[in-house]
mmCIF file of C-alpha atoms and ligand atoms in Angstrom:
data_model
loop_
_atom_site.group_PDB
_atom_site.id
_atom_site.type_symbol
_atom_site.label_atom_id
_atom_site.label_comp_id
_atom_site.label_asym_id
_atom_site.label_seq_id
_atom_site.Cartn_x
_atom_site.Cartn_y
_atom_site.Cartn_z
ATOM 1 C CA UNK A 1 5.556 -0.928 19.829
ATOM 2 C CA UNK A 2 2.832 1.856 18.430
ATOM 3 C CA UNK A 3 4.384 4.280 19.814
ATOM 4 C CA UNK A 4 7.829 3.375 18.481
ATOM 5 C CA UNK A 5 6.650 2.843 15.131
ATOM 6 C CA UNK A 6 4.726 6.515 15.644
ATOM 7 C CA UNK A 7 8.646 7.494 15.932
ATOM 8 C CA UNK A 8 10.046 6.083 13.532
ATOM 9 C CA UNK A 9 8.109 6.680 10.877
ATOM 10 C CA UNK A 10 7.046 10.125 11.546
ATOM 11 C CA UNK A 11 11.082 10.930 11.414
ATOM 12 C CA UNK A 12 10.993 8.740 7.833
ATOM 13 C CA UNK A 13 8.430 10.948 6.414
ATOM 14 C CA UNK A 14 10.760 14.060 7.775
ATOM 15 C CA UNK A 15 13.784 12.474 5.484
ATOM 16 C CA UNK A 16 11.332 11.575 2.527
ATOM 17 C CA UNK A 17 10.182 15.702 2.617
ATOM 18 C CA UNK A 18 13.832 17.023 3.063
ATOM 19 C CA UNK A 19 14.641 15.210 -0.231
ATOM 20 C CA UNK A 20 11.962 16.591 -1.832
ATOM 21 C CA UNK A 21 12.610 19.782 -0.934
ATOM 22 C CA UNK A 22 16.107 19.721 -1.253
ATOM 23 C CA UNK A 23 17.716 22.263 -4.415
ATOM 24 C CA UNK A 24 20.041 19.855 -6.000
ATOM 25 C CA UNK A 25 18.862 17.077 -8.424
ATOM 26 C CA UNK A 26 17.197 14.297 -7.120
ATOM 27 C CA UNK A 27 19.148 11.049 -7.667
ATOM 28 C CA UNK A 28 16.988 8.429 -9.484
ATOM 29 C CA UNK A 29 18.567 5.057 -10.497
ATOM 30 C CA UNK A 30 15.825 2.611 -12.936
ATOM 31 C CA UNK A 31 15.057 -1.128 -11.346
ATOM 32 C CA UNK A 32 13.560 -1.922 -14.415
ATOM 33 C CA UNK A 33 12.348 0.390 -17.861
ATOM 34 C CA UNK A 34 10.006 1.907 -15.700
ATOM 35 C CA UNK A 35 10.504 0.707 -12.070
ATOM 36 C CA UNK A 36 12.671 3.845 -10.397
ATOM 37 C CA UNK A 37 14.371 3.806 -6.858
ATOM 38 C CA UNK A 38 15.499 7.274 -5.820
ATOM 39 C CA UNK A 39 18.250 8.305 -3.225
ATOM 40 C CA UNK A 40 15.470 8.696 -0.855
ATOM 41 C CA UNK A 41 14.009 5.338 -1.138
ATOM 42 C CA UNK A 42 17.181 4.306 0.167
ATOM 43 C CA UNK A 43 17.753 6.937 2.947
ATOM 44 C CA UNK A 44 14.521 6.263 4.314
ATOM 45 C CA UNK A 45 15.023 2.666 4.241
ATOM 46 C CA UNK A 46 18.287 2.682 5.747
ATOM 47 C CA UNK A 47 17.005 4.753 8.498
ATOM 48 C CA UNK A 48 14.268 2.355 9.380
ATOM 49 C CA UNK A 49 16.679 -0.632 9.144
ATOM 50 C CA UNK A 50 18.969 1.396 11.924
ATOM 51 C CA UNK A 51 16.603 2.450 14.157
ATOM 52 C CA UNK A 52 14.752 -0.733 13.737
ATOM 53 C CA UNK A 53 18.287 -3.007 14.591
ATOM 54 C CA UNK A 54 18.709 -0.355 17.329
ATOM 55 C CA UNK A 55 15.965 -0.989 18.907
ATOM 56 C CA UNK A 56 14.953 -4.913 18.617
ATOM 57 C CA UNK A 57 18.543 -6.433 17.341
ATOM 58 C CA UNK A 58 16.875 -9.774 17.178
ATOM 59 C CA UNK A 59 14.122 -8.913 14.704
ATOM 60 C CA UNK A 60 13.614 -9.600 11.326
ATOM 61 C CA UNK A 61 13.351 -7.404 8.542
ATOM 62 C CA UNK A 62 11.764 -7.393 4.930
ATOM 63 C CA UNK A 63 12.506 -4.575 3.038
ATOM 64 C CA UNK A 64 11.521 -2.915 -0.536
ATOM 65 C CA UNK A 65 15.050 -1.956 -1.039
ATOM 66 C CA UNK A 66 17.354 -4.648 0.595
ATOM 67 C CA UNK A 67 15.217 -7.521 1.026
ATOM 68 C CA UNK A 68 15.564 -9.718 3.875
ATOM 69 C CA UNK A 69 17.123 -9.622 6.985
ATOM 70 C CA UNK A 70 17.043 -12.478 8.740
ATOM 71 C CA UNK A 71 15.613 -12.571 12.891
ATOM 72 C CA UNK A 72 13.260 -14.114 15.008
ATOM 73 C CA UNK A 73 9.574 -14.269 15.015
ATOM 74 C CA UNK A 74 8.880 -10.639 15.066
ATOM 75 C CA UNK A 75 9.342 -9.025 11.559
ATOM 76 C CA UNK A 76 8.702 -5.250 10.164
ATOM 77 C CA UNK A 77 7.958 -4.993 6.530
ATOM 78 C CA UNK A 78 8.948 -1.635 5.356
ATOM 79 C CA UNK A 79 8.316 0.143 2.083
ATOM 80 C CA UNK A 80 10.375 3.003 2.352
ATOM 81 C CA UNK A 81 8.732 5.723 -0.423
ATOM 82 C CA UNK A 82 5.192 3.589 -1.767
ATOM 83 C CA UNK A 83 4.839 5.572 -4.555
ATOM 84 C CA UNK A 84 8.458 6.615 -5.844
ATOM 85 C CA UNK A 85 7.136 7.774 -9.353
ATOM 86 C CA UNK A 86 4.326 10.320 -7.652
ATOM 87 C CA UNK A 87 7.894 11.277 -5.449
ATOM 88 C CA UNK A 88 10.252 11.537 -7.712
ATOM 89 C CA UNK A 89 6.961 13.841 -10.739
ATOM 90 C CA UNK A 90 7.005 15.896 -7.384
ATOM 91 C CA UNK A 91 3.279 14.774 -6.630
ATOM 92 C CA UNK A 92 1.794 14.802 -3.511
ATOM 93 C CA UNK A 93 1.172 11.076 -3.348
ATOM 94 C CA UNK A 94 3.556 9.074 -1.796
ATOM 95 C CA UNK A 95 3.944 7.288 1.189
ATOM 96 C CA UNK A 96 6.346 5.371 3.624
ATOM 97 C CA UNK A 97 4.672 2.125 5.005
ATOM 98 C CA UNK A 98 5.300 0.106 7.850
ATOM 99 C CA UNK A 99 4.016 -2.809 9.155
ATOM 100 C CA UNK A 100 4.538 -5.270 12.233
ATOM 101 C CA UNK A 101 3.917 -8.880 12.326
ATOM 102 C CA UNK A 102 4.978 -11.108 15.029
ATOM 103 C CA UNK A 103 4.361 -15.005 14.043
ATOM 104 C CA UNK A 104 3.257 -14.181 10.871
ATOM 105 C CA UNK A 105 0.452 -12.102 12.233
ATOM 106 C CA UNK A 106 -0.238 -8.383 11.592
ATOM 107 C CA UNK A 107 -0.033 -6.395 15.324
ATOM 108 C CA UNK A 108 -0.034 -3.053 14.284
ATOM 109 C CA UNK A 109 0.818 -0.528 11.414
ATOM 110 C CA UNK A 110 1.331 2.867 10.336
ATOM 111 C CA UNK A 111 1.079 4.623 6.640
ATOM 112 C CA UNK A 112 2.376 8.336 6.625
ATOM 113 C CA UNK A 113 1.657 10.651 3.586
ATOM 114 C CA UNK A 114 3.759 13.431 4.492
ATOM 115 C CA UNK A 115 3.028 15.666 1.974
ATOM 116 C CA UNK A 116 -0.299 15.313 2.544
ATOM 117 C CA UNK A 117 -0.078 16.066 5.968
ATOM 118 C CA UNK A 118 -1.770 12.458 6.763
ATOM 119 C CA UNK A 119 -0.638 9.507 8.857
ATOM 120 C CA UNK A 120 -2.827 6.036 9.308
ATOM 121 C CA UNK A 121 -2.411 4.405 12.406
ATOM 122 C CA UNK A 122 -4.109 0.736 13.508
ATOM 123 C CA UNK A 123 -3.364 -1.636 15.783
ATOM 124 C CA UNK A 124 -4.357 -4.927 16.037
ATOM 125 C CA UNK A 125 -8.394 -5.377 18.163
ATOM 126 C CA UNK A 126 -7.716 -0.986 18.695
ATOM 127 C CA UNK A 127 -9.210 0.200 15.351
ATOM 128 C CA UNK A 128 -7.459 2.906 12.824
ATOM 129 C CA UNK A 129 -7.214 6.330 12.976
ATOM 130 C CA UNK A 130 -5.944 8.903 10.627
ATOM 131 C CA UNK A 131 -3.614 11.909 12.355
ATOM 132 C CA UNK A 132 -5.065 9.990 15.828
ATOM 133 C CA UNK A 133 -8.903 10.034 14.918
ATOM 134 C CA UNK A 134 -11.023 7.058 14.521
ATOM 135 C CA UNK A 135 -11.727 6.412 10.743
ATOM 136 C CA UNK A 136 -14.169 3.690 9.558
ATOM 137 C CA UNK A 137 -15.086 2.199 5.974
ATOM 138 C CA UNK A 138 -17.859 3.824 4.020
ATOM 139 C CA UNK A 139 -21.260 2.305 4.346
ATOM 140 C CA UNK A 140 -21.927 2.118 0.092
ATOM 141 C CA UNK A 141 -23.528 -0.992 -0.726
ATOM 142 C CA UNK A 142 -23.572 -0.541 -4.565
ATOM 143 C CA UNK A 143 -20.651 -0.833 -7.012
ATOM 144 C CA UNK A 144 -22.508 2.184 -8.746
ATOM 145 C CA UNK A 145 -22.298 4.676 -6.236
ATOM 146 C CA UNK A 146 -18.917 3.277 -5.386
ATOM 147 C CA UNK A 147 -15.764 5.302 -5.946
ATOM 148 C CA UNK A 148 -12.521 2.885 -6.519
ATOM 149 C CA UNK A 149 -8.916 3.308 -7.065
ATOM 150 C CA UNK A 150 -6.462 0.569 -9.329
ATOM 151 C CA UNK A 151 -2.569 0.275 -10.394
ATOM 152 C CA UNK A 152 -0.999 -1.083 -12.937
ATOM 153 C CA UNK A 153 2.399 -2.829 -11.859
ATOM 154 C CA UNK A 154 0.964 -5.692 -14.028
ATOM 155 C CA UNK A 155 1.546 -3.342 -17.128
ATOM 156 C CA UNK A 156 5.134 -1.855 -15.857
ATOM 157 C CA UNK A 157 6.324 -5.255 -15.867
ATOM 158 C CA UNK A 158 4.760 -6.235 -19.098
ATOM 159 C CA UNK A 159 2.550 -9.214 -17.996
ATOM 160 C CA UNK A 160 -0.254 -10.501 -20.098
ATOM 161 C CA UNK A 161 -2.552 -10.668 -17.647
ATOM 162 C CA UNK A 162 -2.778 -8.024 -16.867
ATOM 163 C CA UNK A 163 -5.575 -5.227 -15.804
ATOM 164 C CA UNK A 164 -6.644 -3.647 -19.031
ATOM 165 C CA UNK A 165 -9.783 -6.192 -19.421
ATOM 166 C CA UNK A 166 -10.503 -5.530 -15.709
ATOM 167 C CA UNK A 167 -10.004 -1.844 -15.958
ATOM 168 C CA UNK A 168 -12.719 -1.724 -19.706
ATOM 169 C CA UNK A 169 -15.035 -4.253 -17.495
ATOM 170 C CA UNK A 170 -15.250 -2.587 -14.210
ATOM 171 C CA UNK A 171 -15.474 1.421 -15.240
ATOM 172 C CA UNK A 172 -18.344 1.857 -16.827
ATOM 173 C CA UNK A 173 -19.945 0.161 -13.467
ATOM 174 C CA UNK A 174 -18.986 3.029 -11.033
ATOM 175 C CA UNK A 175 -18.967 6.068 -10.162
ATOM 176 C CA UNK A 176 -15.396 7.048 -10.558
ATOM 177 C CA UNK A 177 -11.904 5.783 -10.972
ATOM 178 C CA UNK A 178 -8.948 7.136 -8.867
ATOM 179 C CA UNK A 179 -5.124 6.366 -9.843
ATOM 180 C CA UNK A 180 -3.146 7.459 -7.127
ATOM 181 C CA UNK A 181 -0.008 5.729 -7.280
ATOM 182 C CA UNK A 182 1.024 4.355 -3.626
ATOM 183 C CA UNK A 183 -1.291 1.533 -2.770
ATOM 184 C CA UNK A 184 -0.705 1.652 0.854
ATOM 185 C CA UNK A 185 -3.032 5.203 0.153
ATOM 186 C CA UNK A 186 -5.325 3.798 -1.733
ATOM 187 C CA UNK A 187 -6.478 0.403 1.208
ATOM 188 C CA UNK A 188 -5.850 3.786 3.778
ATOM 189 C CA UNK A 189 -8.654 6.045 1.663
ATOM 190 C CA UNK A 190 -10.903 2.928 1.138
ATOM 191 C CA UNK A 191 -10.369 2.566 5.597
ATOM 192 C CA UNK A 192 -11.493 6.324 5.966
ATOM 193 C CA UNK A 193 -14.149 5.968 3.806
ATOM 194 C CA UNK A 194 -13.172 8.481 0.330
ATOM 195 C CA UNK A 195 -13.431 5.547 -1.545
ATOM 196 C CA UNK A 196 -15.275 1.939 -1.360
ATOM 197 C CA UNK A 197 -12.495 -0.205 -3.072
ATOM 198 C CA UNK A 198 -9.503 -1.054 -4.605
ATOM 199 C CA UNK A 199 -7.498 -4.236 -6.681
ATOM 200 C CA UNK A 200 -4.758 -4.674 -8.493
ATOM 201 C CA UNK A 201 -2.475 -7.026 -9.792
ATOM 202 C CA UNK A 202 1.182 -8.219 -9.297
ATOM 203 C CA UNK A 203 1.935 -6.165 -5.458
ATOM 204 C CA UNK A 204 4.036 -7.096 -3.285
ATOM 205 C CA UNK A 205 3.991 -7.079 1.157
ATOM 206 C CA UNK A 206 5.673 -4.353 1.124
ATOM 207 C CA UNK A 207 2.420 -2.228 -0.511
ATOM 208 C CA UNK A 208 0.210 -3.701 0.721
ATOM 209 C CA UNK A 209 0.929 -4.957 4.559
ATOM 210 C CA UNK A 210 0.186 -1.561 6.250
ATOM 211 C CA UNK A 211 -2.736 -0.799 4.431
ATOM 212 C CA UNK A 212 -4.372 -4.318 5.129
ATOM 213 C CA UNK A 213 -3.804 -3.929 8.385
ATOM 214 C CA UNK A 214 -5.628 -0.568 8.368
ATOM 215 C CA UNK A 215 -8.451 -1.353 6.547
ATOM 216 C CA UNK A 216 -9.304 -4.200 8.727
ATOM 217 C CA UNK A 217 -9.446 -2.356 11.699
ATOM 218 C CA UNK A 218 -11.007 0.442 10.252
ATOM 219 C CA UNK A 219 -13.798 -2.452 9.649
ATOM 220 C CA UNK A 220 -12.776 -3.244 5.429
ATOM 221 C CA UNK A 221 -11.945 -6.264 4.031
ATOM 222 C CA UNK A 222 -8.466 -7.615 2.001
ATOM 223 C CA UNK A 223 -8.653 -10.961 -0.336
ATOM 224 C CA UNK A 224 -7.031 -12.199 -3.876
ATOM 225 C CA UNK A 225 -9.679 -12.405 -6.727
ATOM 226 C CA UNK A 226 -11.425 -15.253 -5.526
ATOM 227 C CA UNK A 227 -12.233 -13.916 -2.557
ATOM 228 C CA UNK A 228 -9.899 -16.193 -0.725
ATOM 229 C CA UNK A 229 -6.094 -15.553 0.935
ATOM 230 C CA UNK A 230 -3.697 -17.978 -1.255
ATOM 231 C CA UNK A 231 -3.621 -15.423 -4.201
ATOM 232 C CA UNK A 232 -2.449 -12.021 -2.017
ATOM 233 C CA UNK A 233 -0.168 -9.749 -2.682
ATOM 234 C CA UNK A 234 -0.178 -11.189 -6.244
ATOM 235 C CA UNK A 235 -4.238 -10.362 -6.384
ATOM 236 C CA UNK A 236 -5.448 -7.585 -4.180
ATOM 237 C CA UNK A 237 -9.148 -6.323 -3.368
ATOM 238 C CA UNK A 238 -9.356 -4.265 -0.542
ATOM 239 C CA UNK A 239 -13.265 -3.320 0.033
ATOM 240 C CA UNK A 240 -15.489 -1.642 2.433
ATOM 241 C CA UNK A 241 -16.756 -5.212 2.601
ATOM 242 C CA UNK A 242 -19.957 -3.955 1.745
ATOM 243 C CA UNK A 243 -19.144 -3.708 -1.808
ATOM 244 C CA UNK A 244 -16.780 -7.000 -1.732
ATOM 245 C CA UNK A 245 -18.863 -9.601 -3.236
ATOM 246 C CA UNK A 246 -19.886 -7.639 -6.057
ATOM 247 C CA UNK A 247 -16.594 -6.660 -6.794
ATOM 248 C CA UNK A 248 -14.742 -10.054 -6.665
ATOM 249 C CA UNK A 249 -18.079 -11.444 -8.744
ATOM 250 C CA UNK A 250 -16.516 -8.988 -11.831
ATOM 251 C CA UNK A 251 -12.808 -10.152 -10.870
ATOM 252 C CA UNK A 252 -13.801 -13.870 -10.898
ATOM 253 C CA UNK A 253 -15.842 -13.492 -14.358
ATOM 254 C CA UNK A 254 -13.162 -11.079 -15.840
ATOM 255 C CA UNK A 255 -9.885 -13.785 -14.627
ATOM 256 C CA UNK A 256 -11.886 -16.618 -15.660
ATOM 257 C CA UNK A 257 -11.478 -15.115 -19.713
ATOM 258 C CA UNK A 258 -8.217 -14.048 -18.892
ATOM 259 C CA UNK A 259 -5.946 -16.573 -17.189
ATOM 260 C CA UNK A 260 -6.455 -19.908 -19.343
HETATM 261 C C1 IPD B 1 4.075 1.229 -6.319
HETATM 262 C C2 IPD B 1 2.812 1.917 -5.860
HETATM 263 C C3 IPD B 1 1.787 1.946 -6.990
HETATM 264 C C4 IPD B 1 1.487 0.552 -7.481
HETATM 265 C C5 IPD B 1 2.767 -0.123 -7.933
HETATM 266 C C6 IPD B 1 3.765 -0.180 -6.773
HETATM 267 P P1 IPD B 1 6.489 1.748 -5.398
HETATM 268 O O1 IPD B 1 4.996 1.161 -5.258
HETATM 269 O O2 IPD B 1 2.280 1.240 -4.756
HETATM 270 O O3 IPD B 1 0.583 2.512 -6.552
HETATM 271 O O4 IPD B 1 0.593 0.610 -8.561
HETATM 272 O O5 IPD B 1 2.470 -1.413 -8.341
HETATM 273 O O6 IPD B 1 4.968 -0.800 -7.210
HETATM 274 O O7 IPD B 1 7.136 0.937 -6.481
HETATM 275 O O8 IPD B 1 6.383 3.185 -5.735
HETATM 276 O O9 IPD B 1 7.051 1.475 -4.035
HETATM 277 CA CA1 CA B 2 5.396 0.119 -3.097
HETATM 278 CA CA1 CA B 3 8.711 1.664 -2.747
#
């Protein structure tokens, strides 16, 4: 299975770069105000959905783009382009994610950052590796000398609660902020060990599958807010799990004021 999902989505990242590099104009349709799906979100996805039904006719499916396809016990969640606003400012930052669960359980995973030359690999009890090296979680105890990256799809979709008082709270208690924009990059930086955390609201499985998956094996840790499961993908903290308790104690506090 690794090495089909290797395939696959080393061939995904291929389509994502030949749109991006391609001379005509970039077809971009709007999901929402602010929410954009581009004609390579939905080349890469429909790739994935072939070679997946190719491959395993009897699987199931959950994808960013065209939901759900109904199978068995063995399911692929598939963002096609996790960060389509970095892709379509022609930033570096984007990402196609894939992950494989069979029973509900993670088995293995794969985030690929083509631009950036960088694909995360785990699999489940084998570690992660990035480009086929072992990569572990920072050893950083203290928020302070911690490094951590957010989003804000809680503020794209207008919600009141929303990160802003988490955002003001947290800042001024590290020692930096990073806003990449695909968040299966930011759980795969905190797994390597360039930063120490990351949270944000309002996600989906399609973000955020992959890169849990990574930064498990990579030895990190991935709850909601109160430090618990029931909450995820709706809360995310993904930690070096060093780090974890002190971040979910300003989450907690910080929710507490917000959500009534
Ligand atoms: C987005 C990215 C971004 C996060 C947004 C997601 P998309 O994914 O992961 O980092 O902040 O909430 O929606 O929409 O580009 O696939
Ligand atoms: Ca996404
Ligand atoms: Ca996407």
């Amino acid at each position: 299975m690794k090495e089909f999902l290797n395939n696959i989505i080393t061939q995904a990242g291929q389509i994502a770069m030949d749109y991006r590099n391609q001379a005509s104009e970039l077809k971009v349709n709007r999901k929402s105000d602010k929410d954009l799906v581009s004609e390579a979100d939905e080349a890469v996805e429909a790739f994935l959905i072939s070679e997946i039904q190719k491959a395993y006719p009897d699987h199931a499916i959950f994808a960013e783009e065209t939901g759900q396809h109904e199978g068995n016990e063995h399911r692929w969640i598939i963002d096609p382009i996790d960060g389509t606003t970095s892709f379509v400012h022609q930033q570096l930052y984007f990402s196609v994610s894939i992950a494989y669960e069979k029973n509900g359980v993670l088995e293995c995973a794969a985030v690929n950052a083509p631009a950036l030359d960088e694909l995360f690999e785990a699999q489940k009890g084998c570690g992660a590796t990035l480009n086929n090296k072992p990569i572990r979680v920072s050893n950083r105890d203290k928020l302070i000398d911690s490094v951590l990256a957010t989003g804000f799809a809680c503020v794209r979709s207008d919600l009141t609660h929303n990160n802003m008082p988490y955002f003001e709270k947290i800042l001024p208690n590290i020692r930096g902020i990073r806003r990449y924009g695909s968040a299966a990059i930011d759980l795969c930086y905190v797994a390597c060990g360039r930063m120490e955390g990351f949270w944000e609201l309002n996600l989906k499985p399609y973000d955020i599958s992959a890169g849990w998956l990574i930064l498990e094996e990579a030895g990190g840790k991935l709850t909601d807010y109160d430090n618990g499961q029931a909450n995820i993908p709706n809360e995310t903290v993904g930690t070096n799990g060093s780090i974890h308790d002190d971040l979910i104690n300003y989450l907690t506090t910080i929710k507490s004021h917000q959500v009534k």
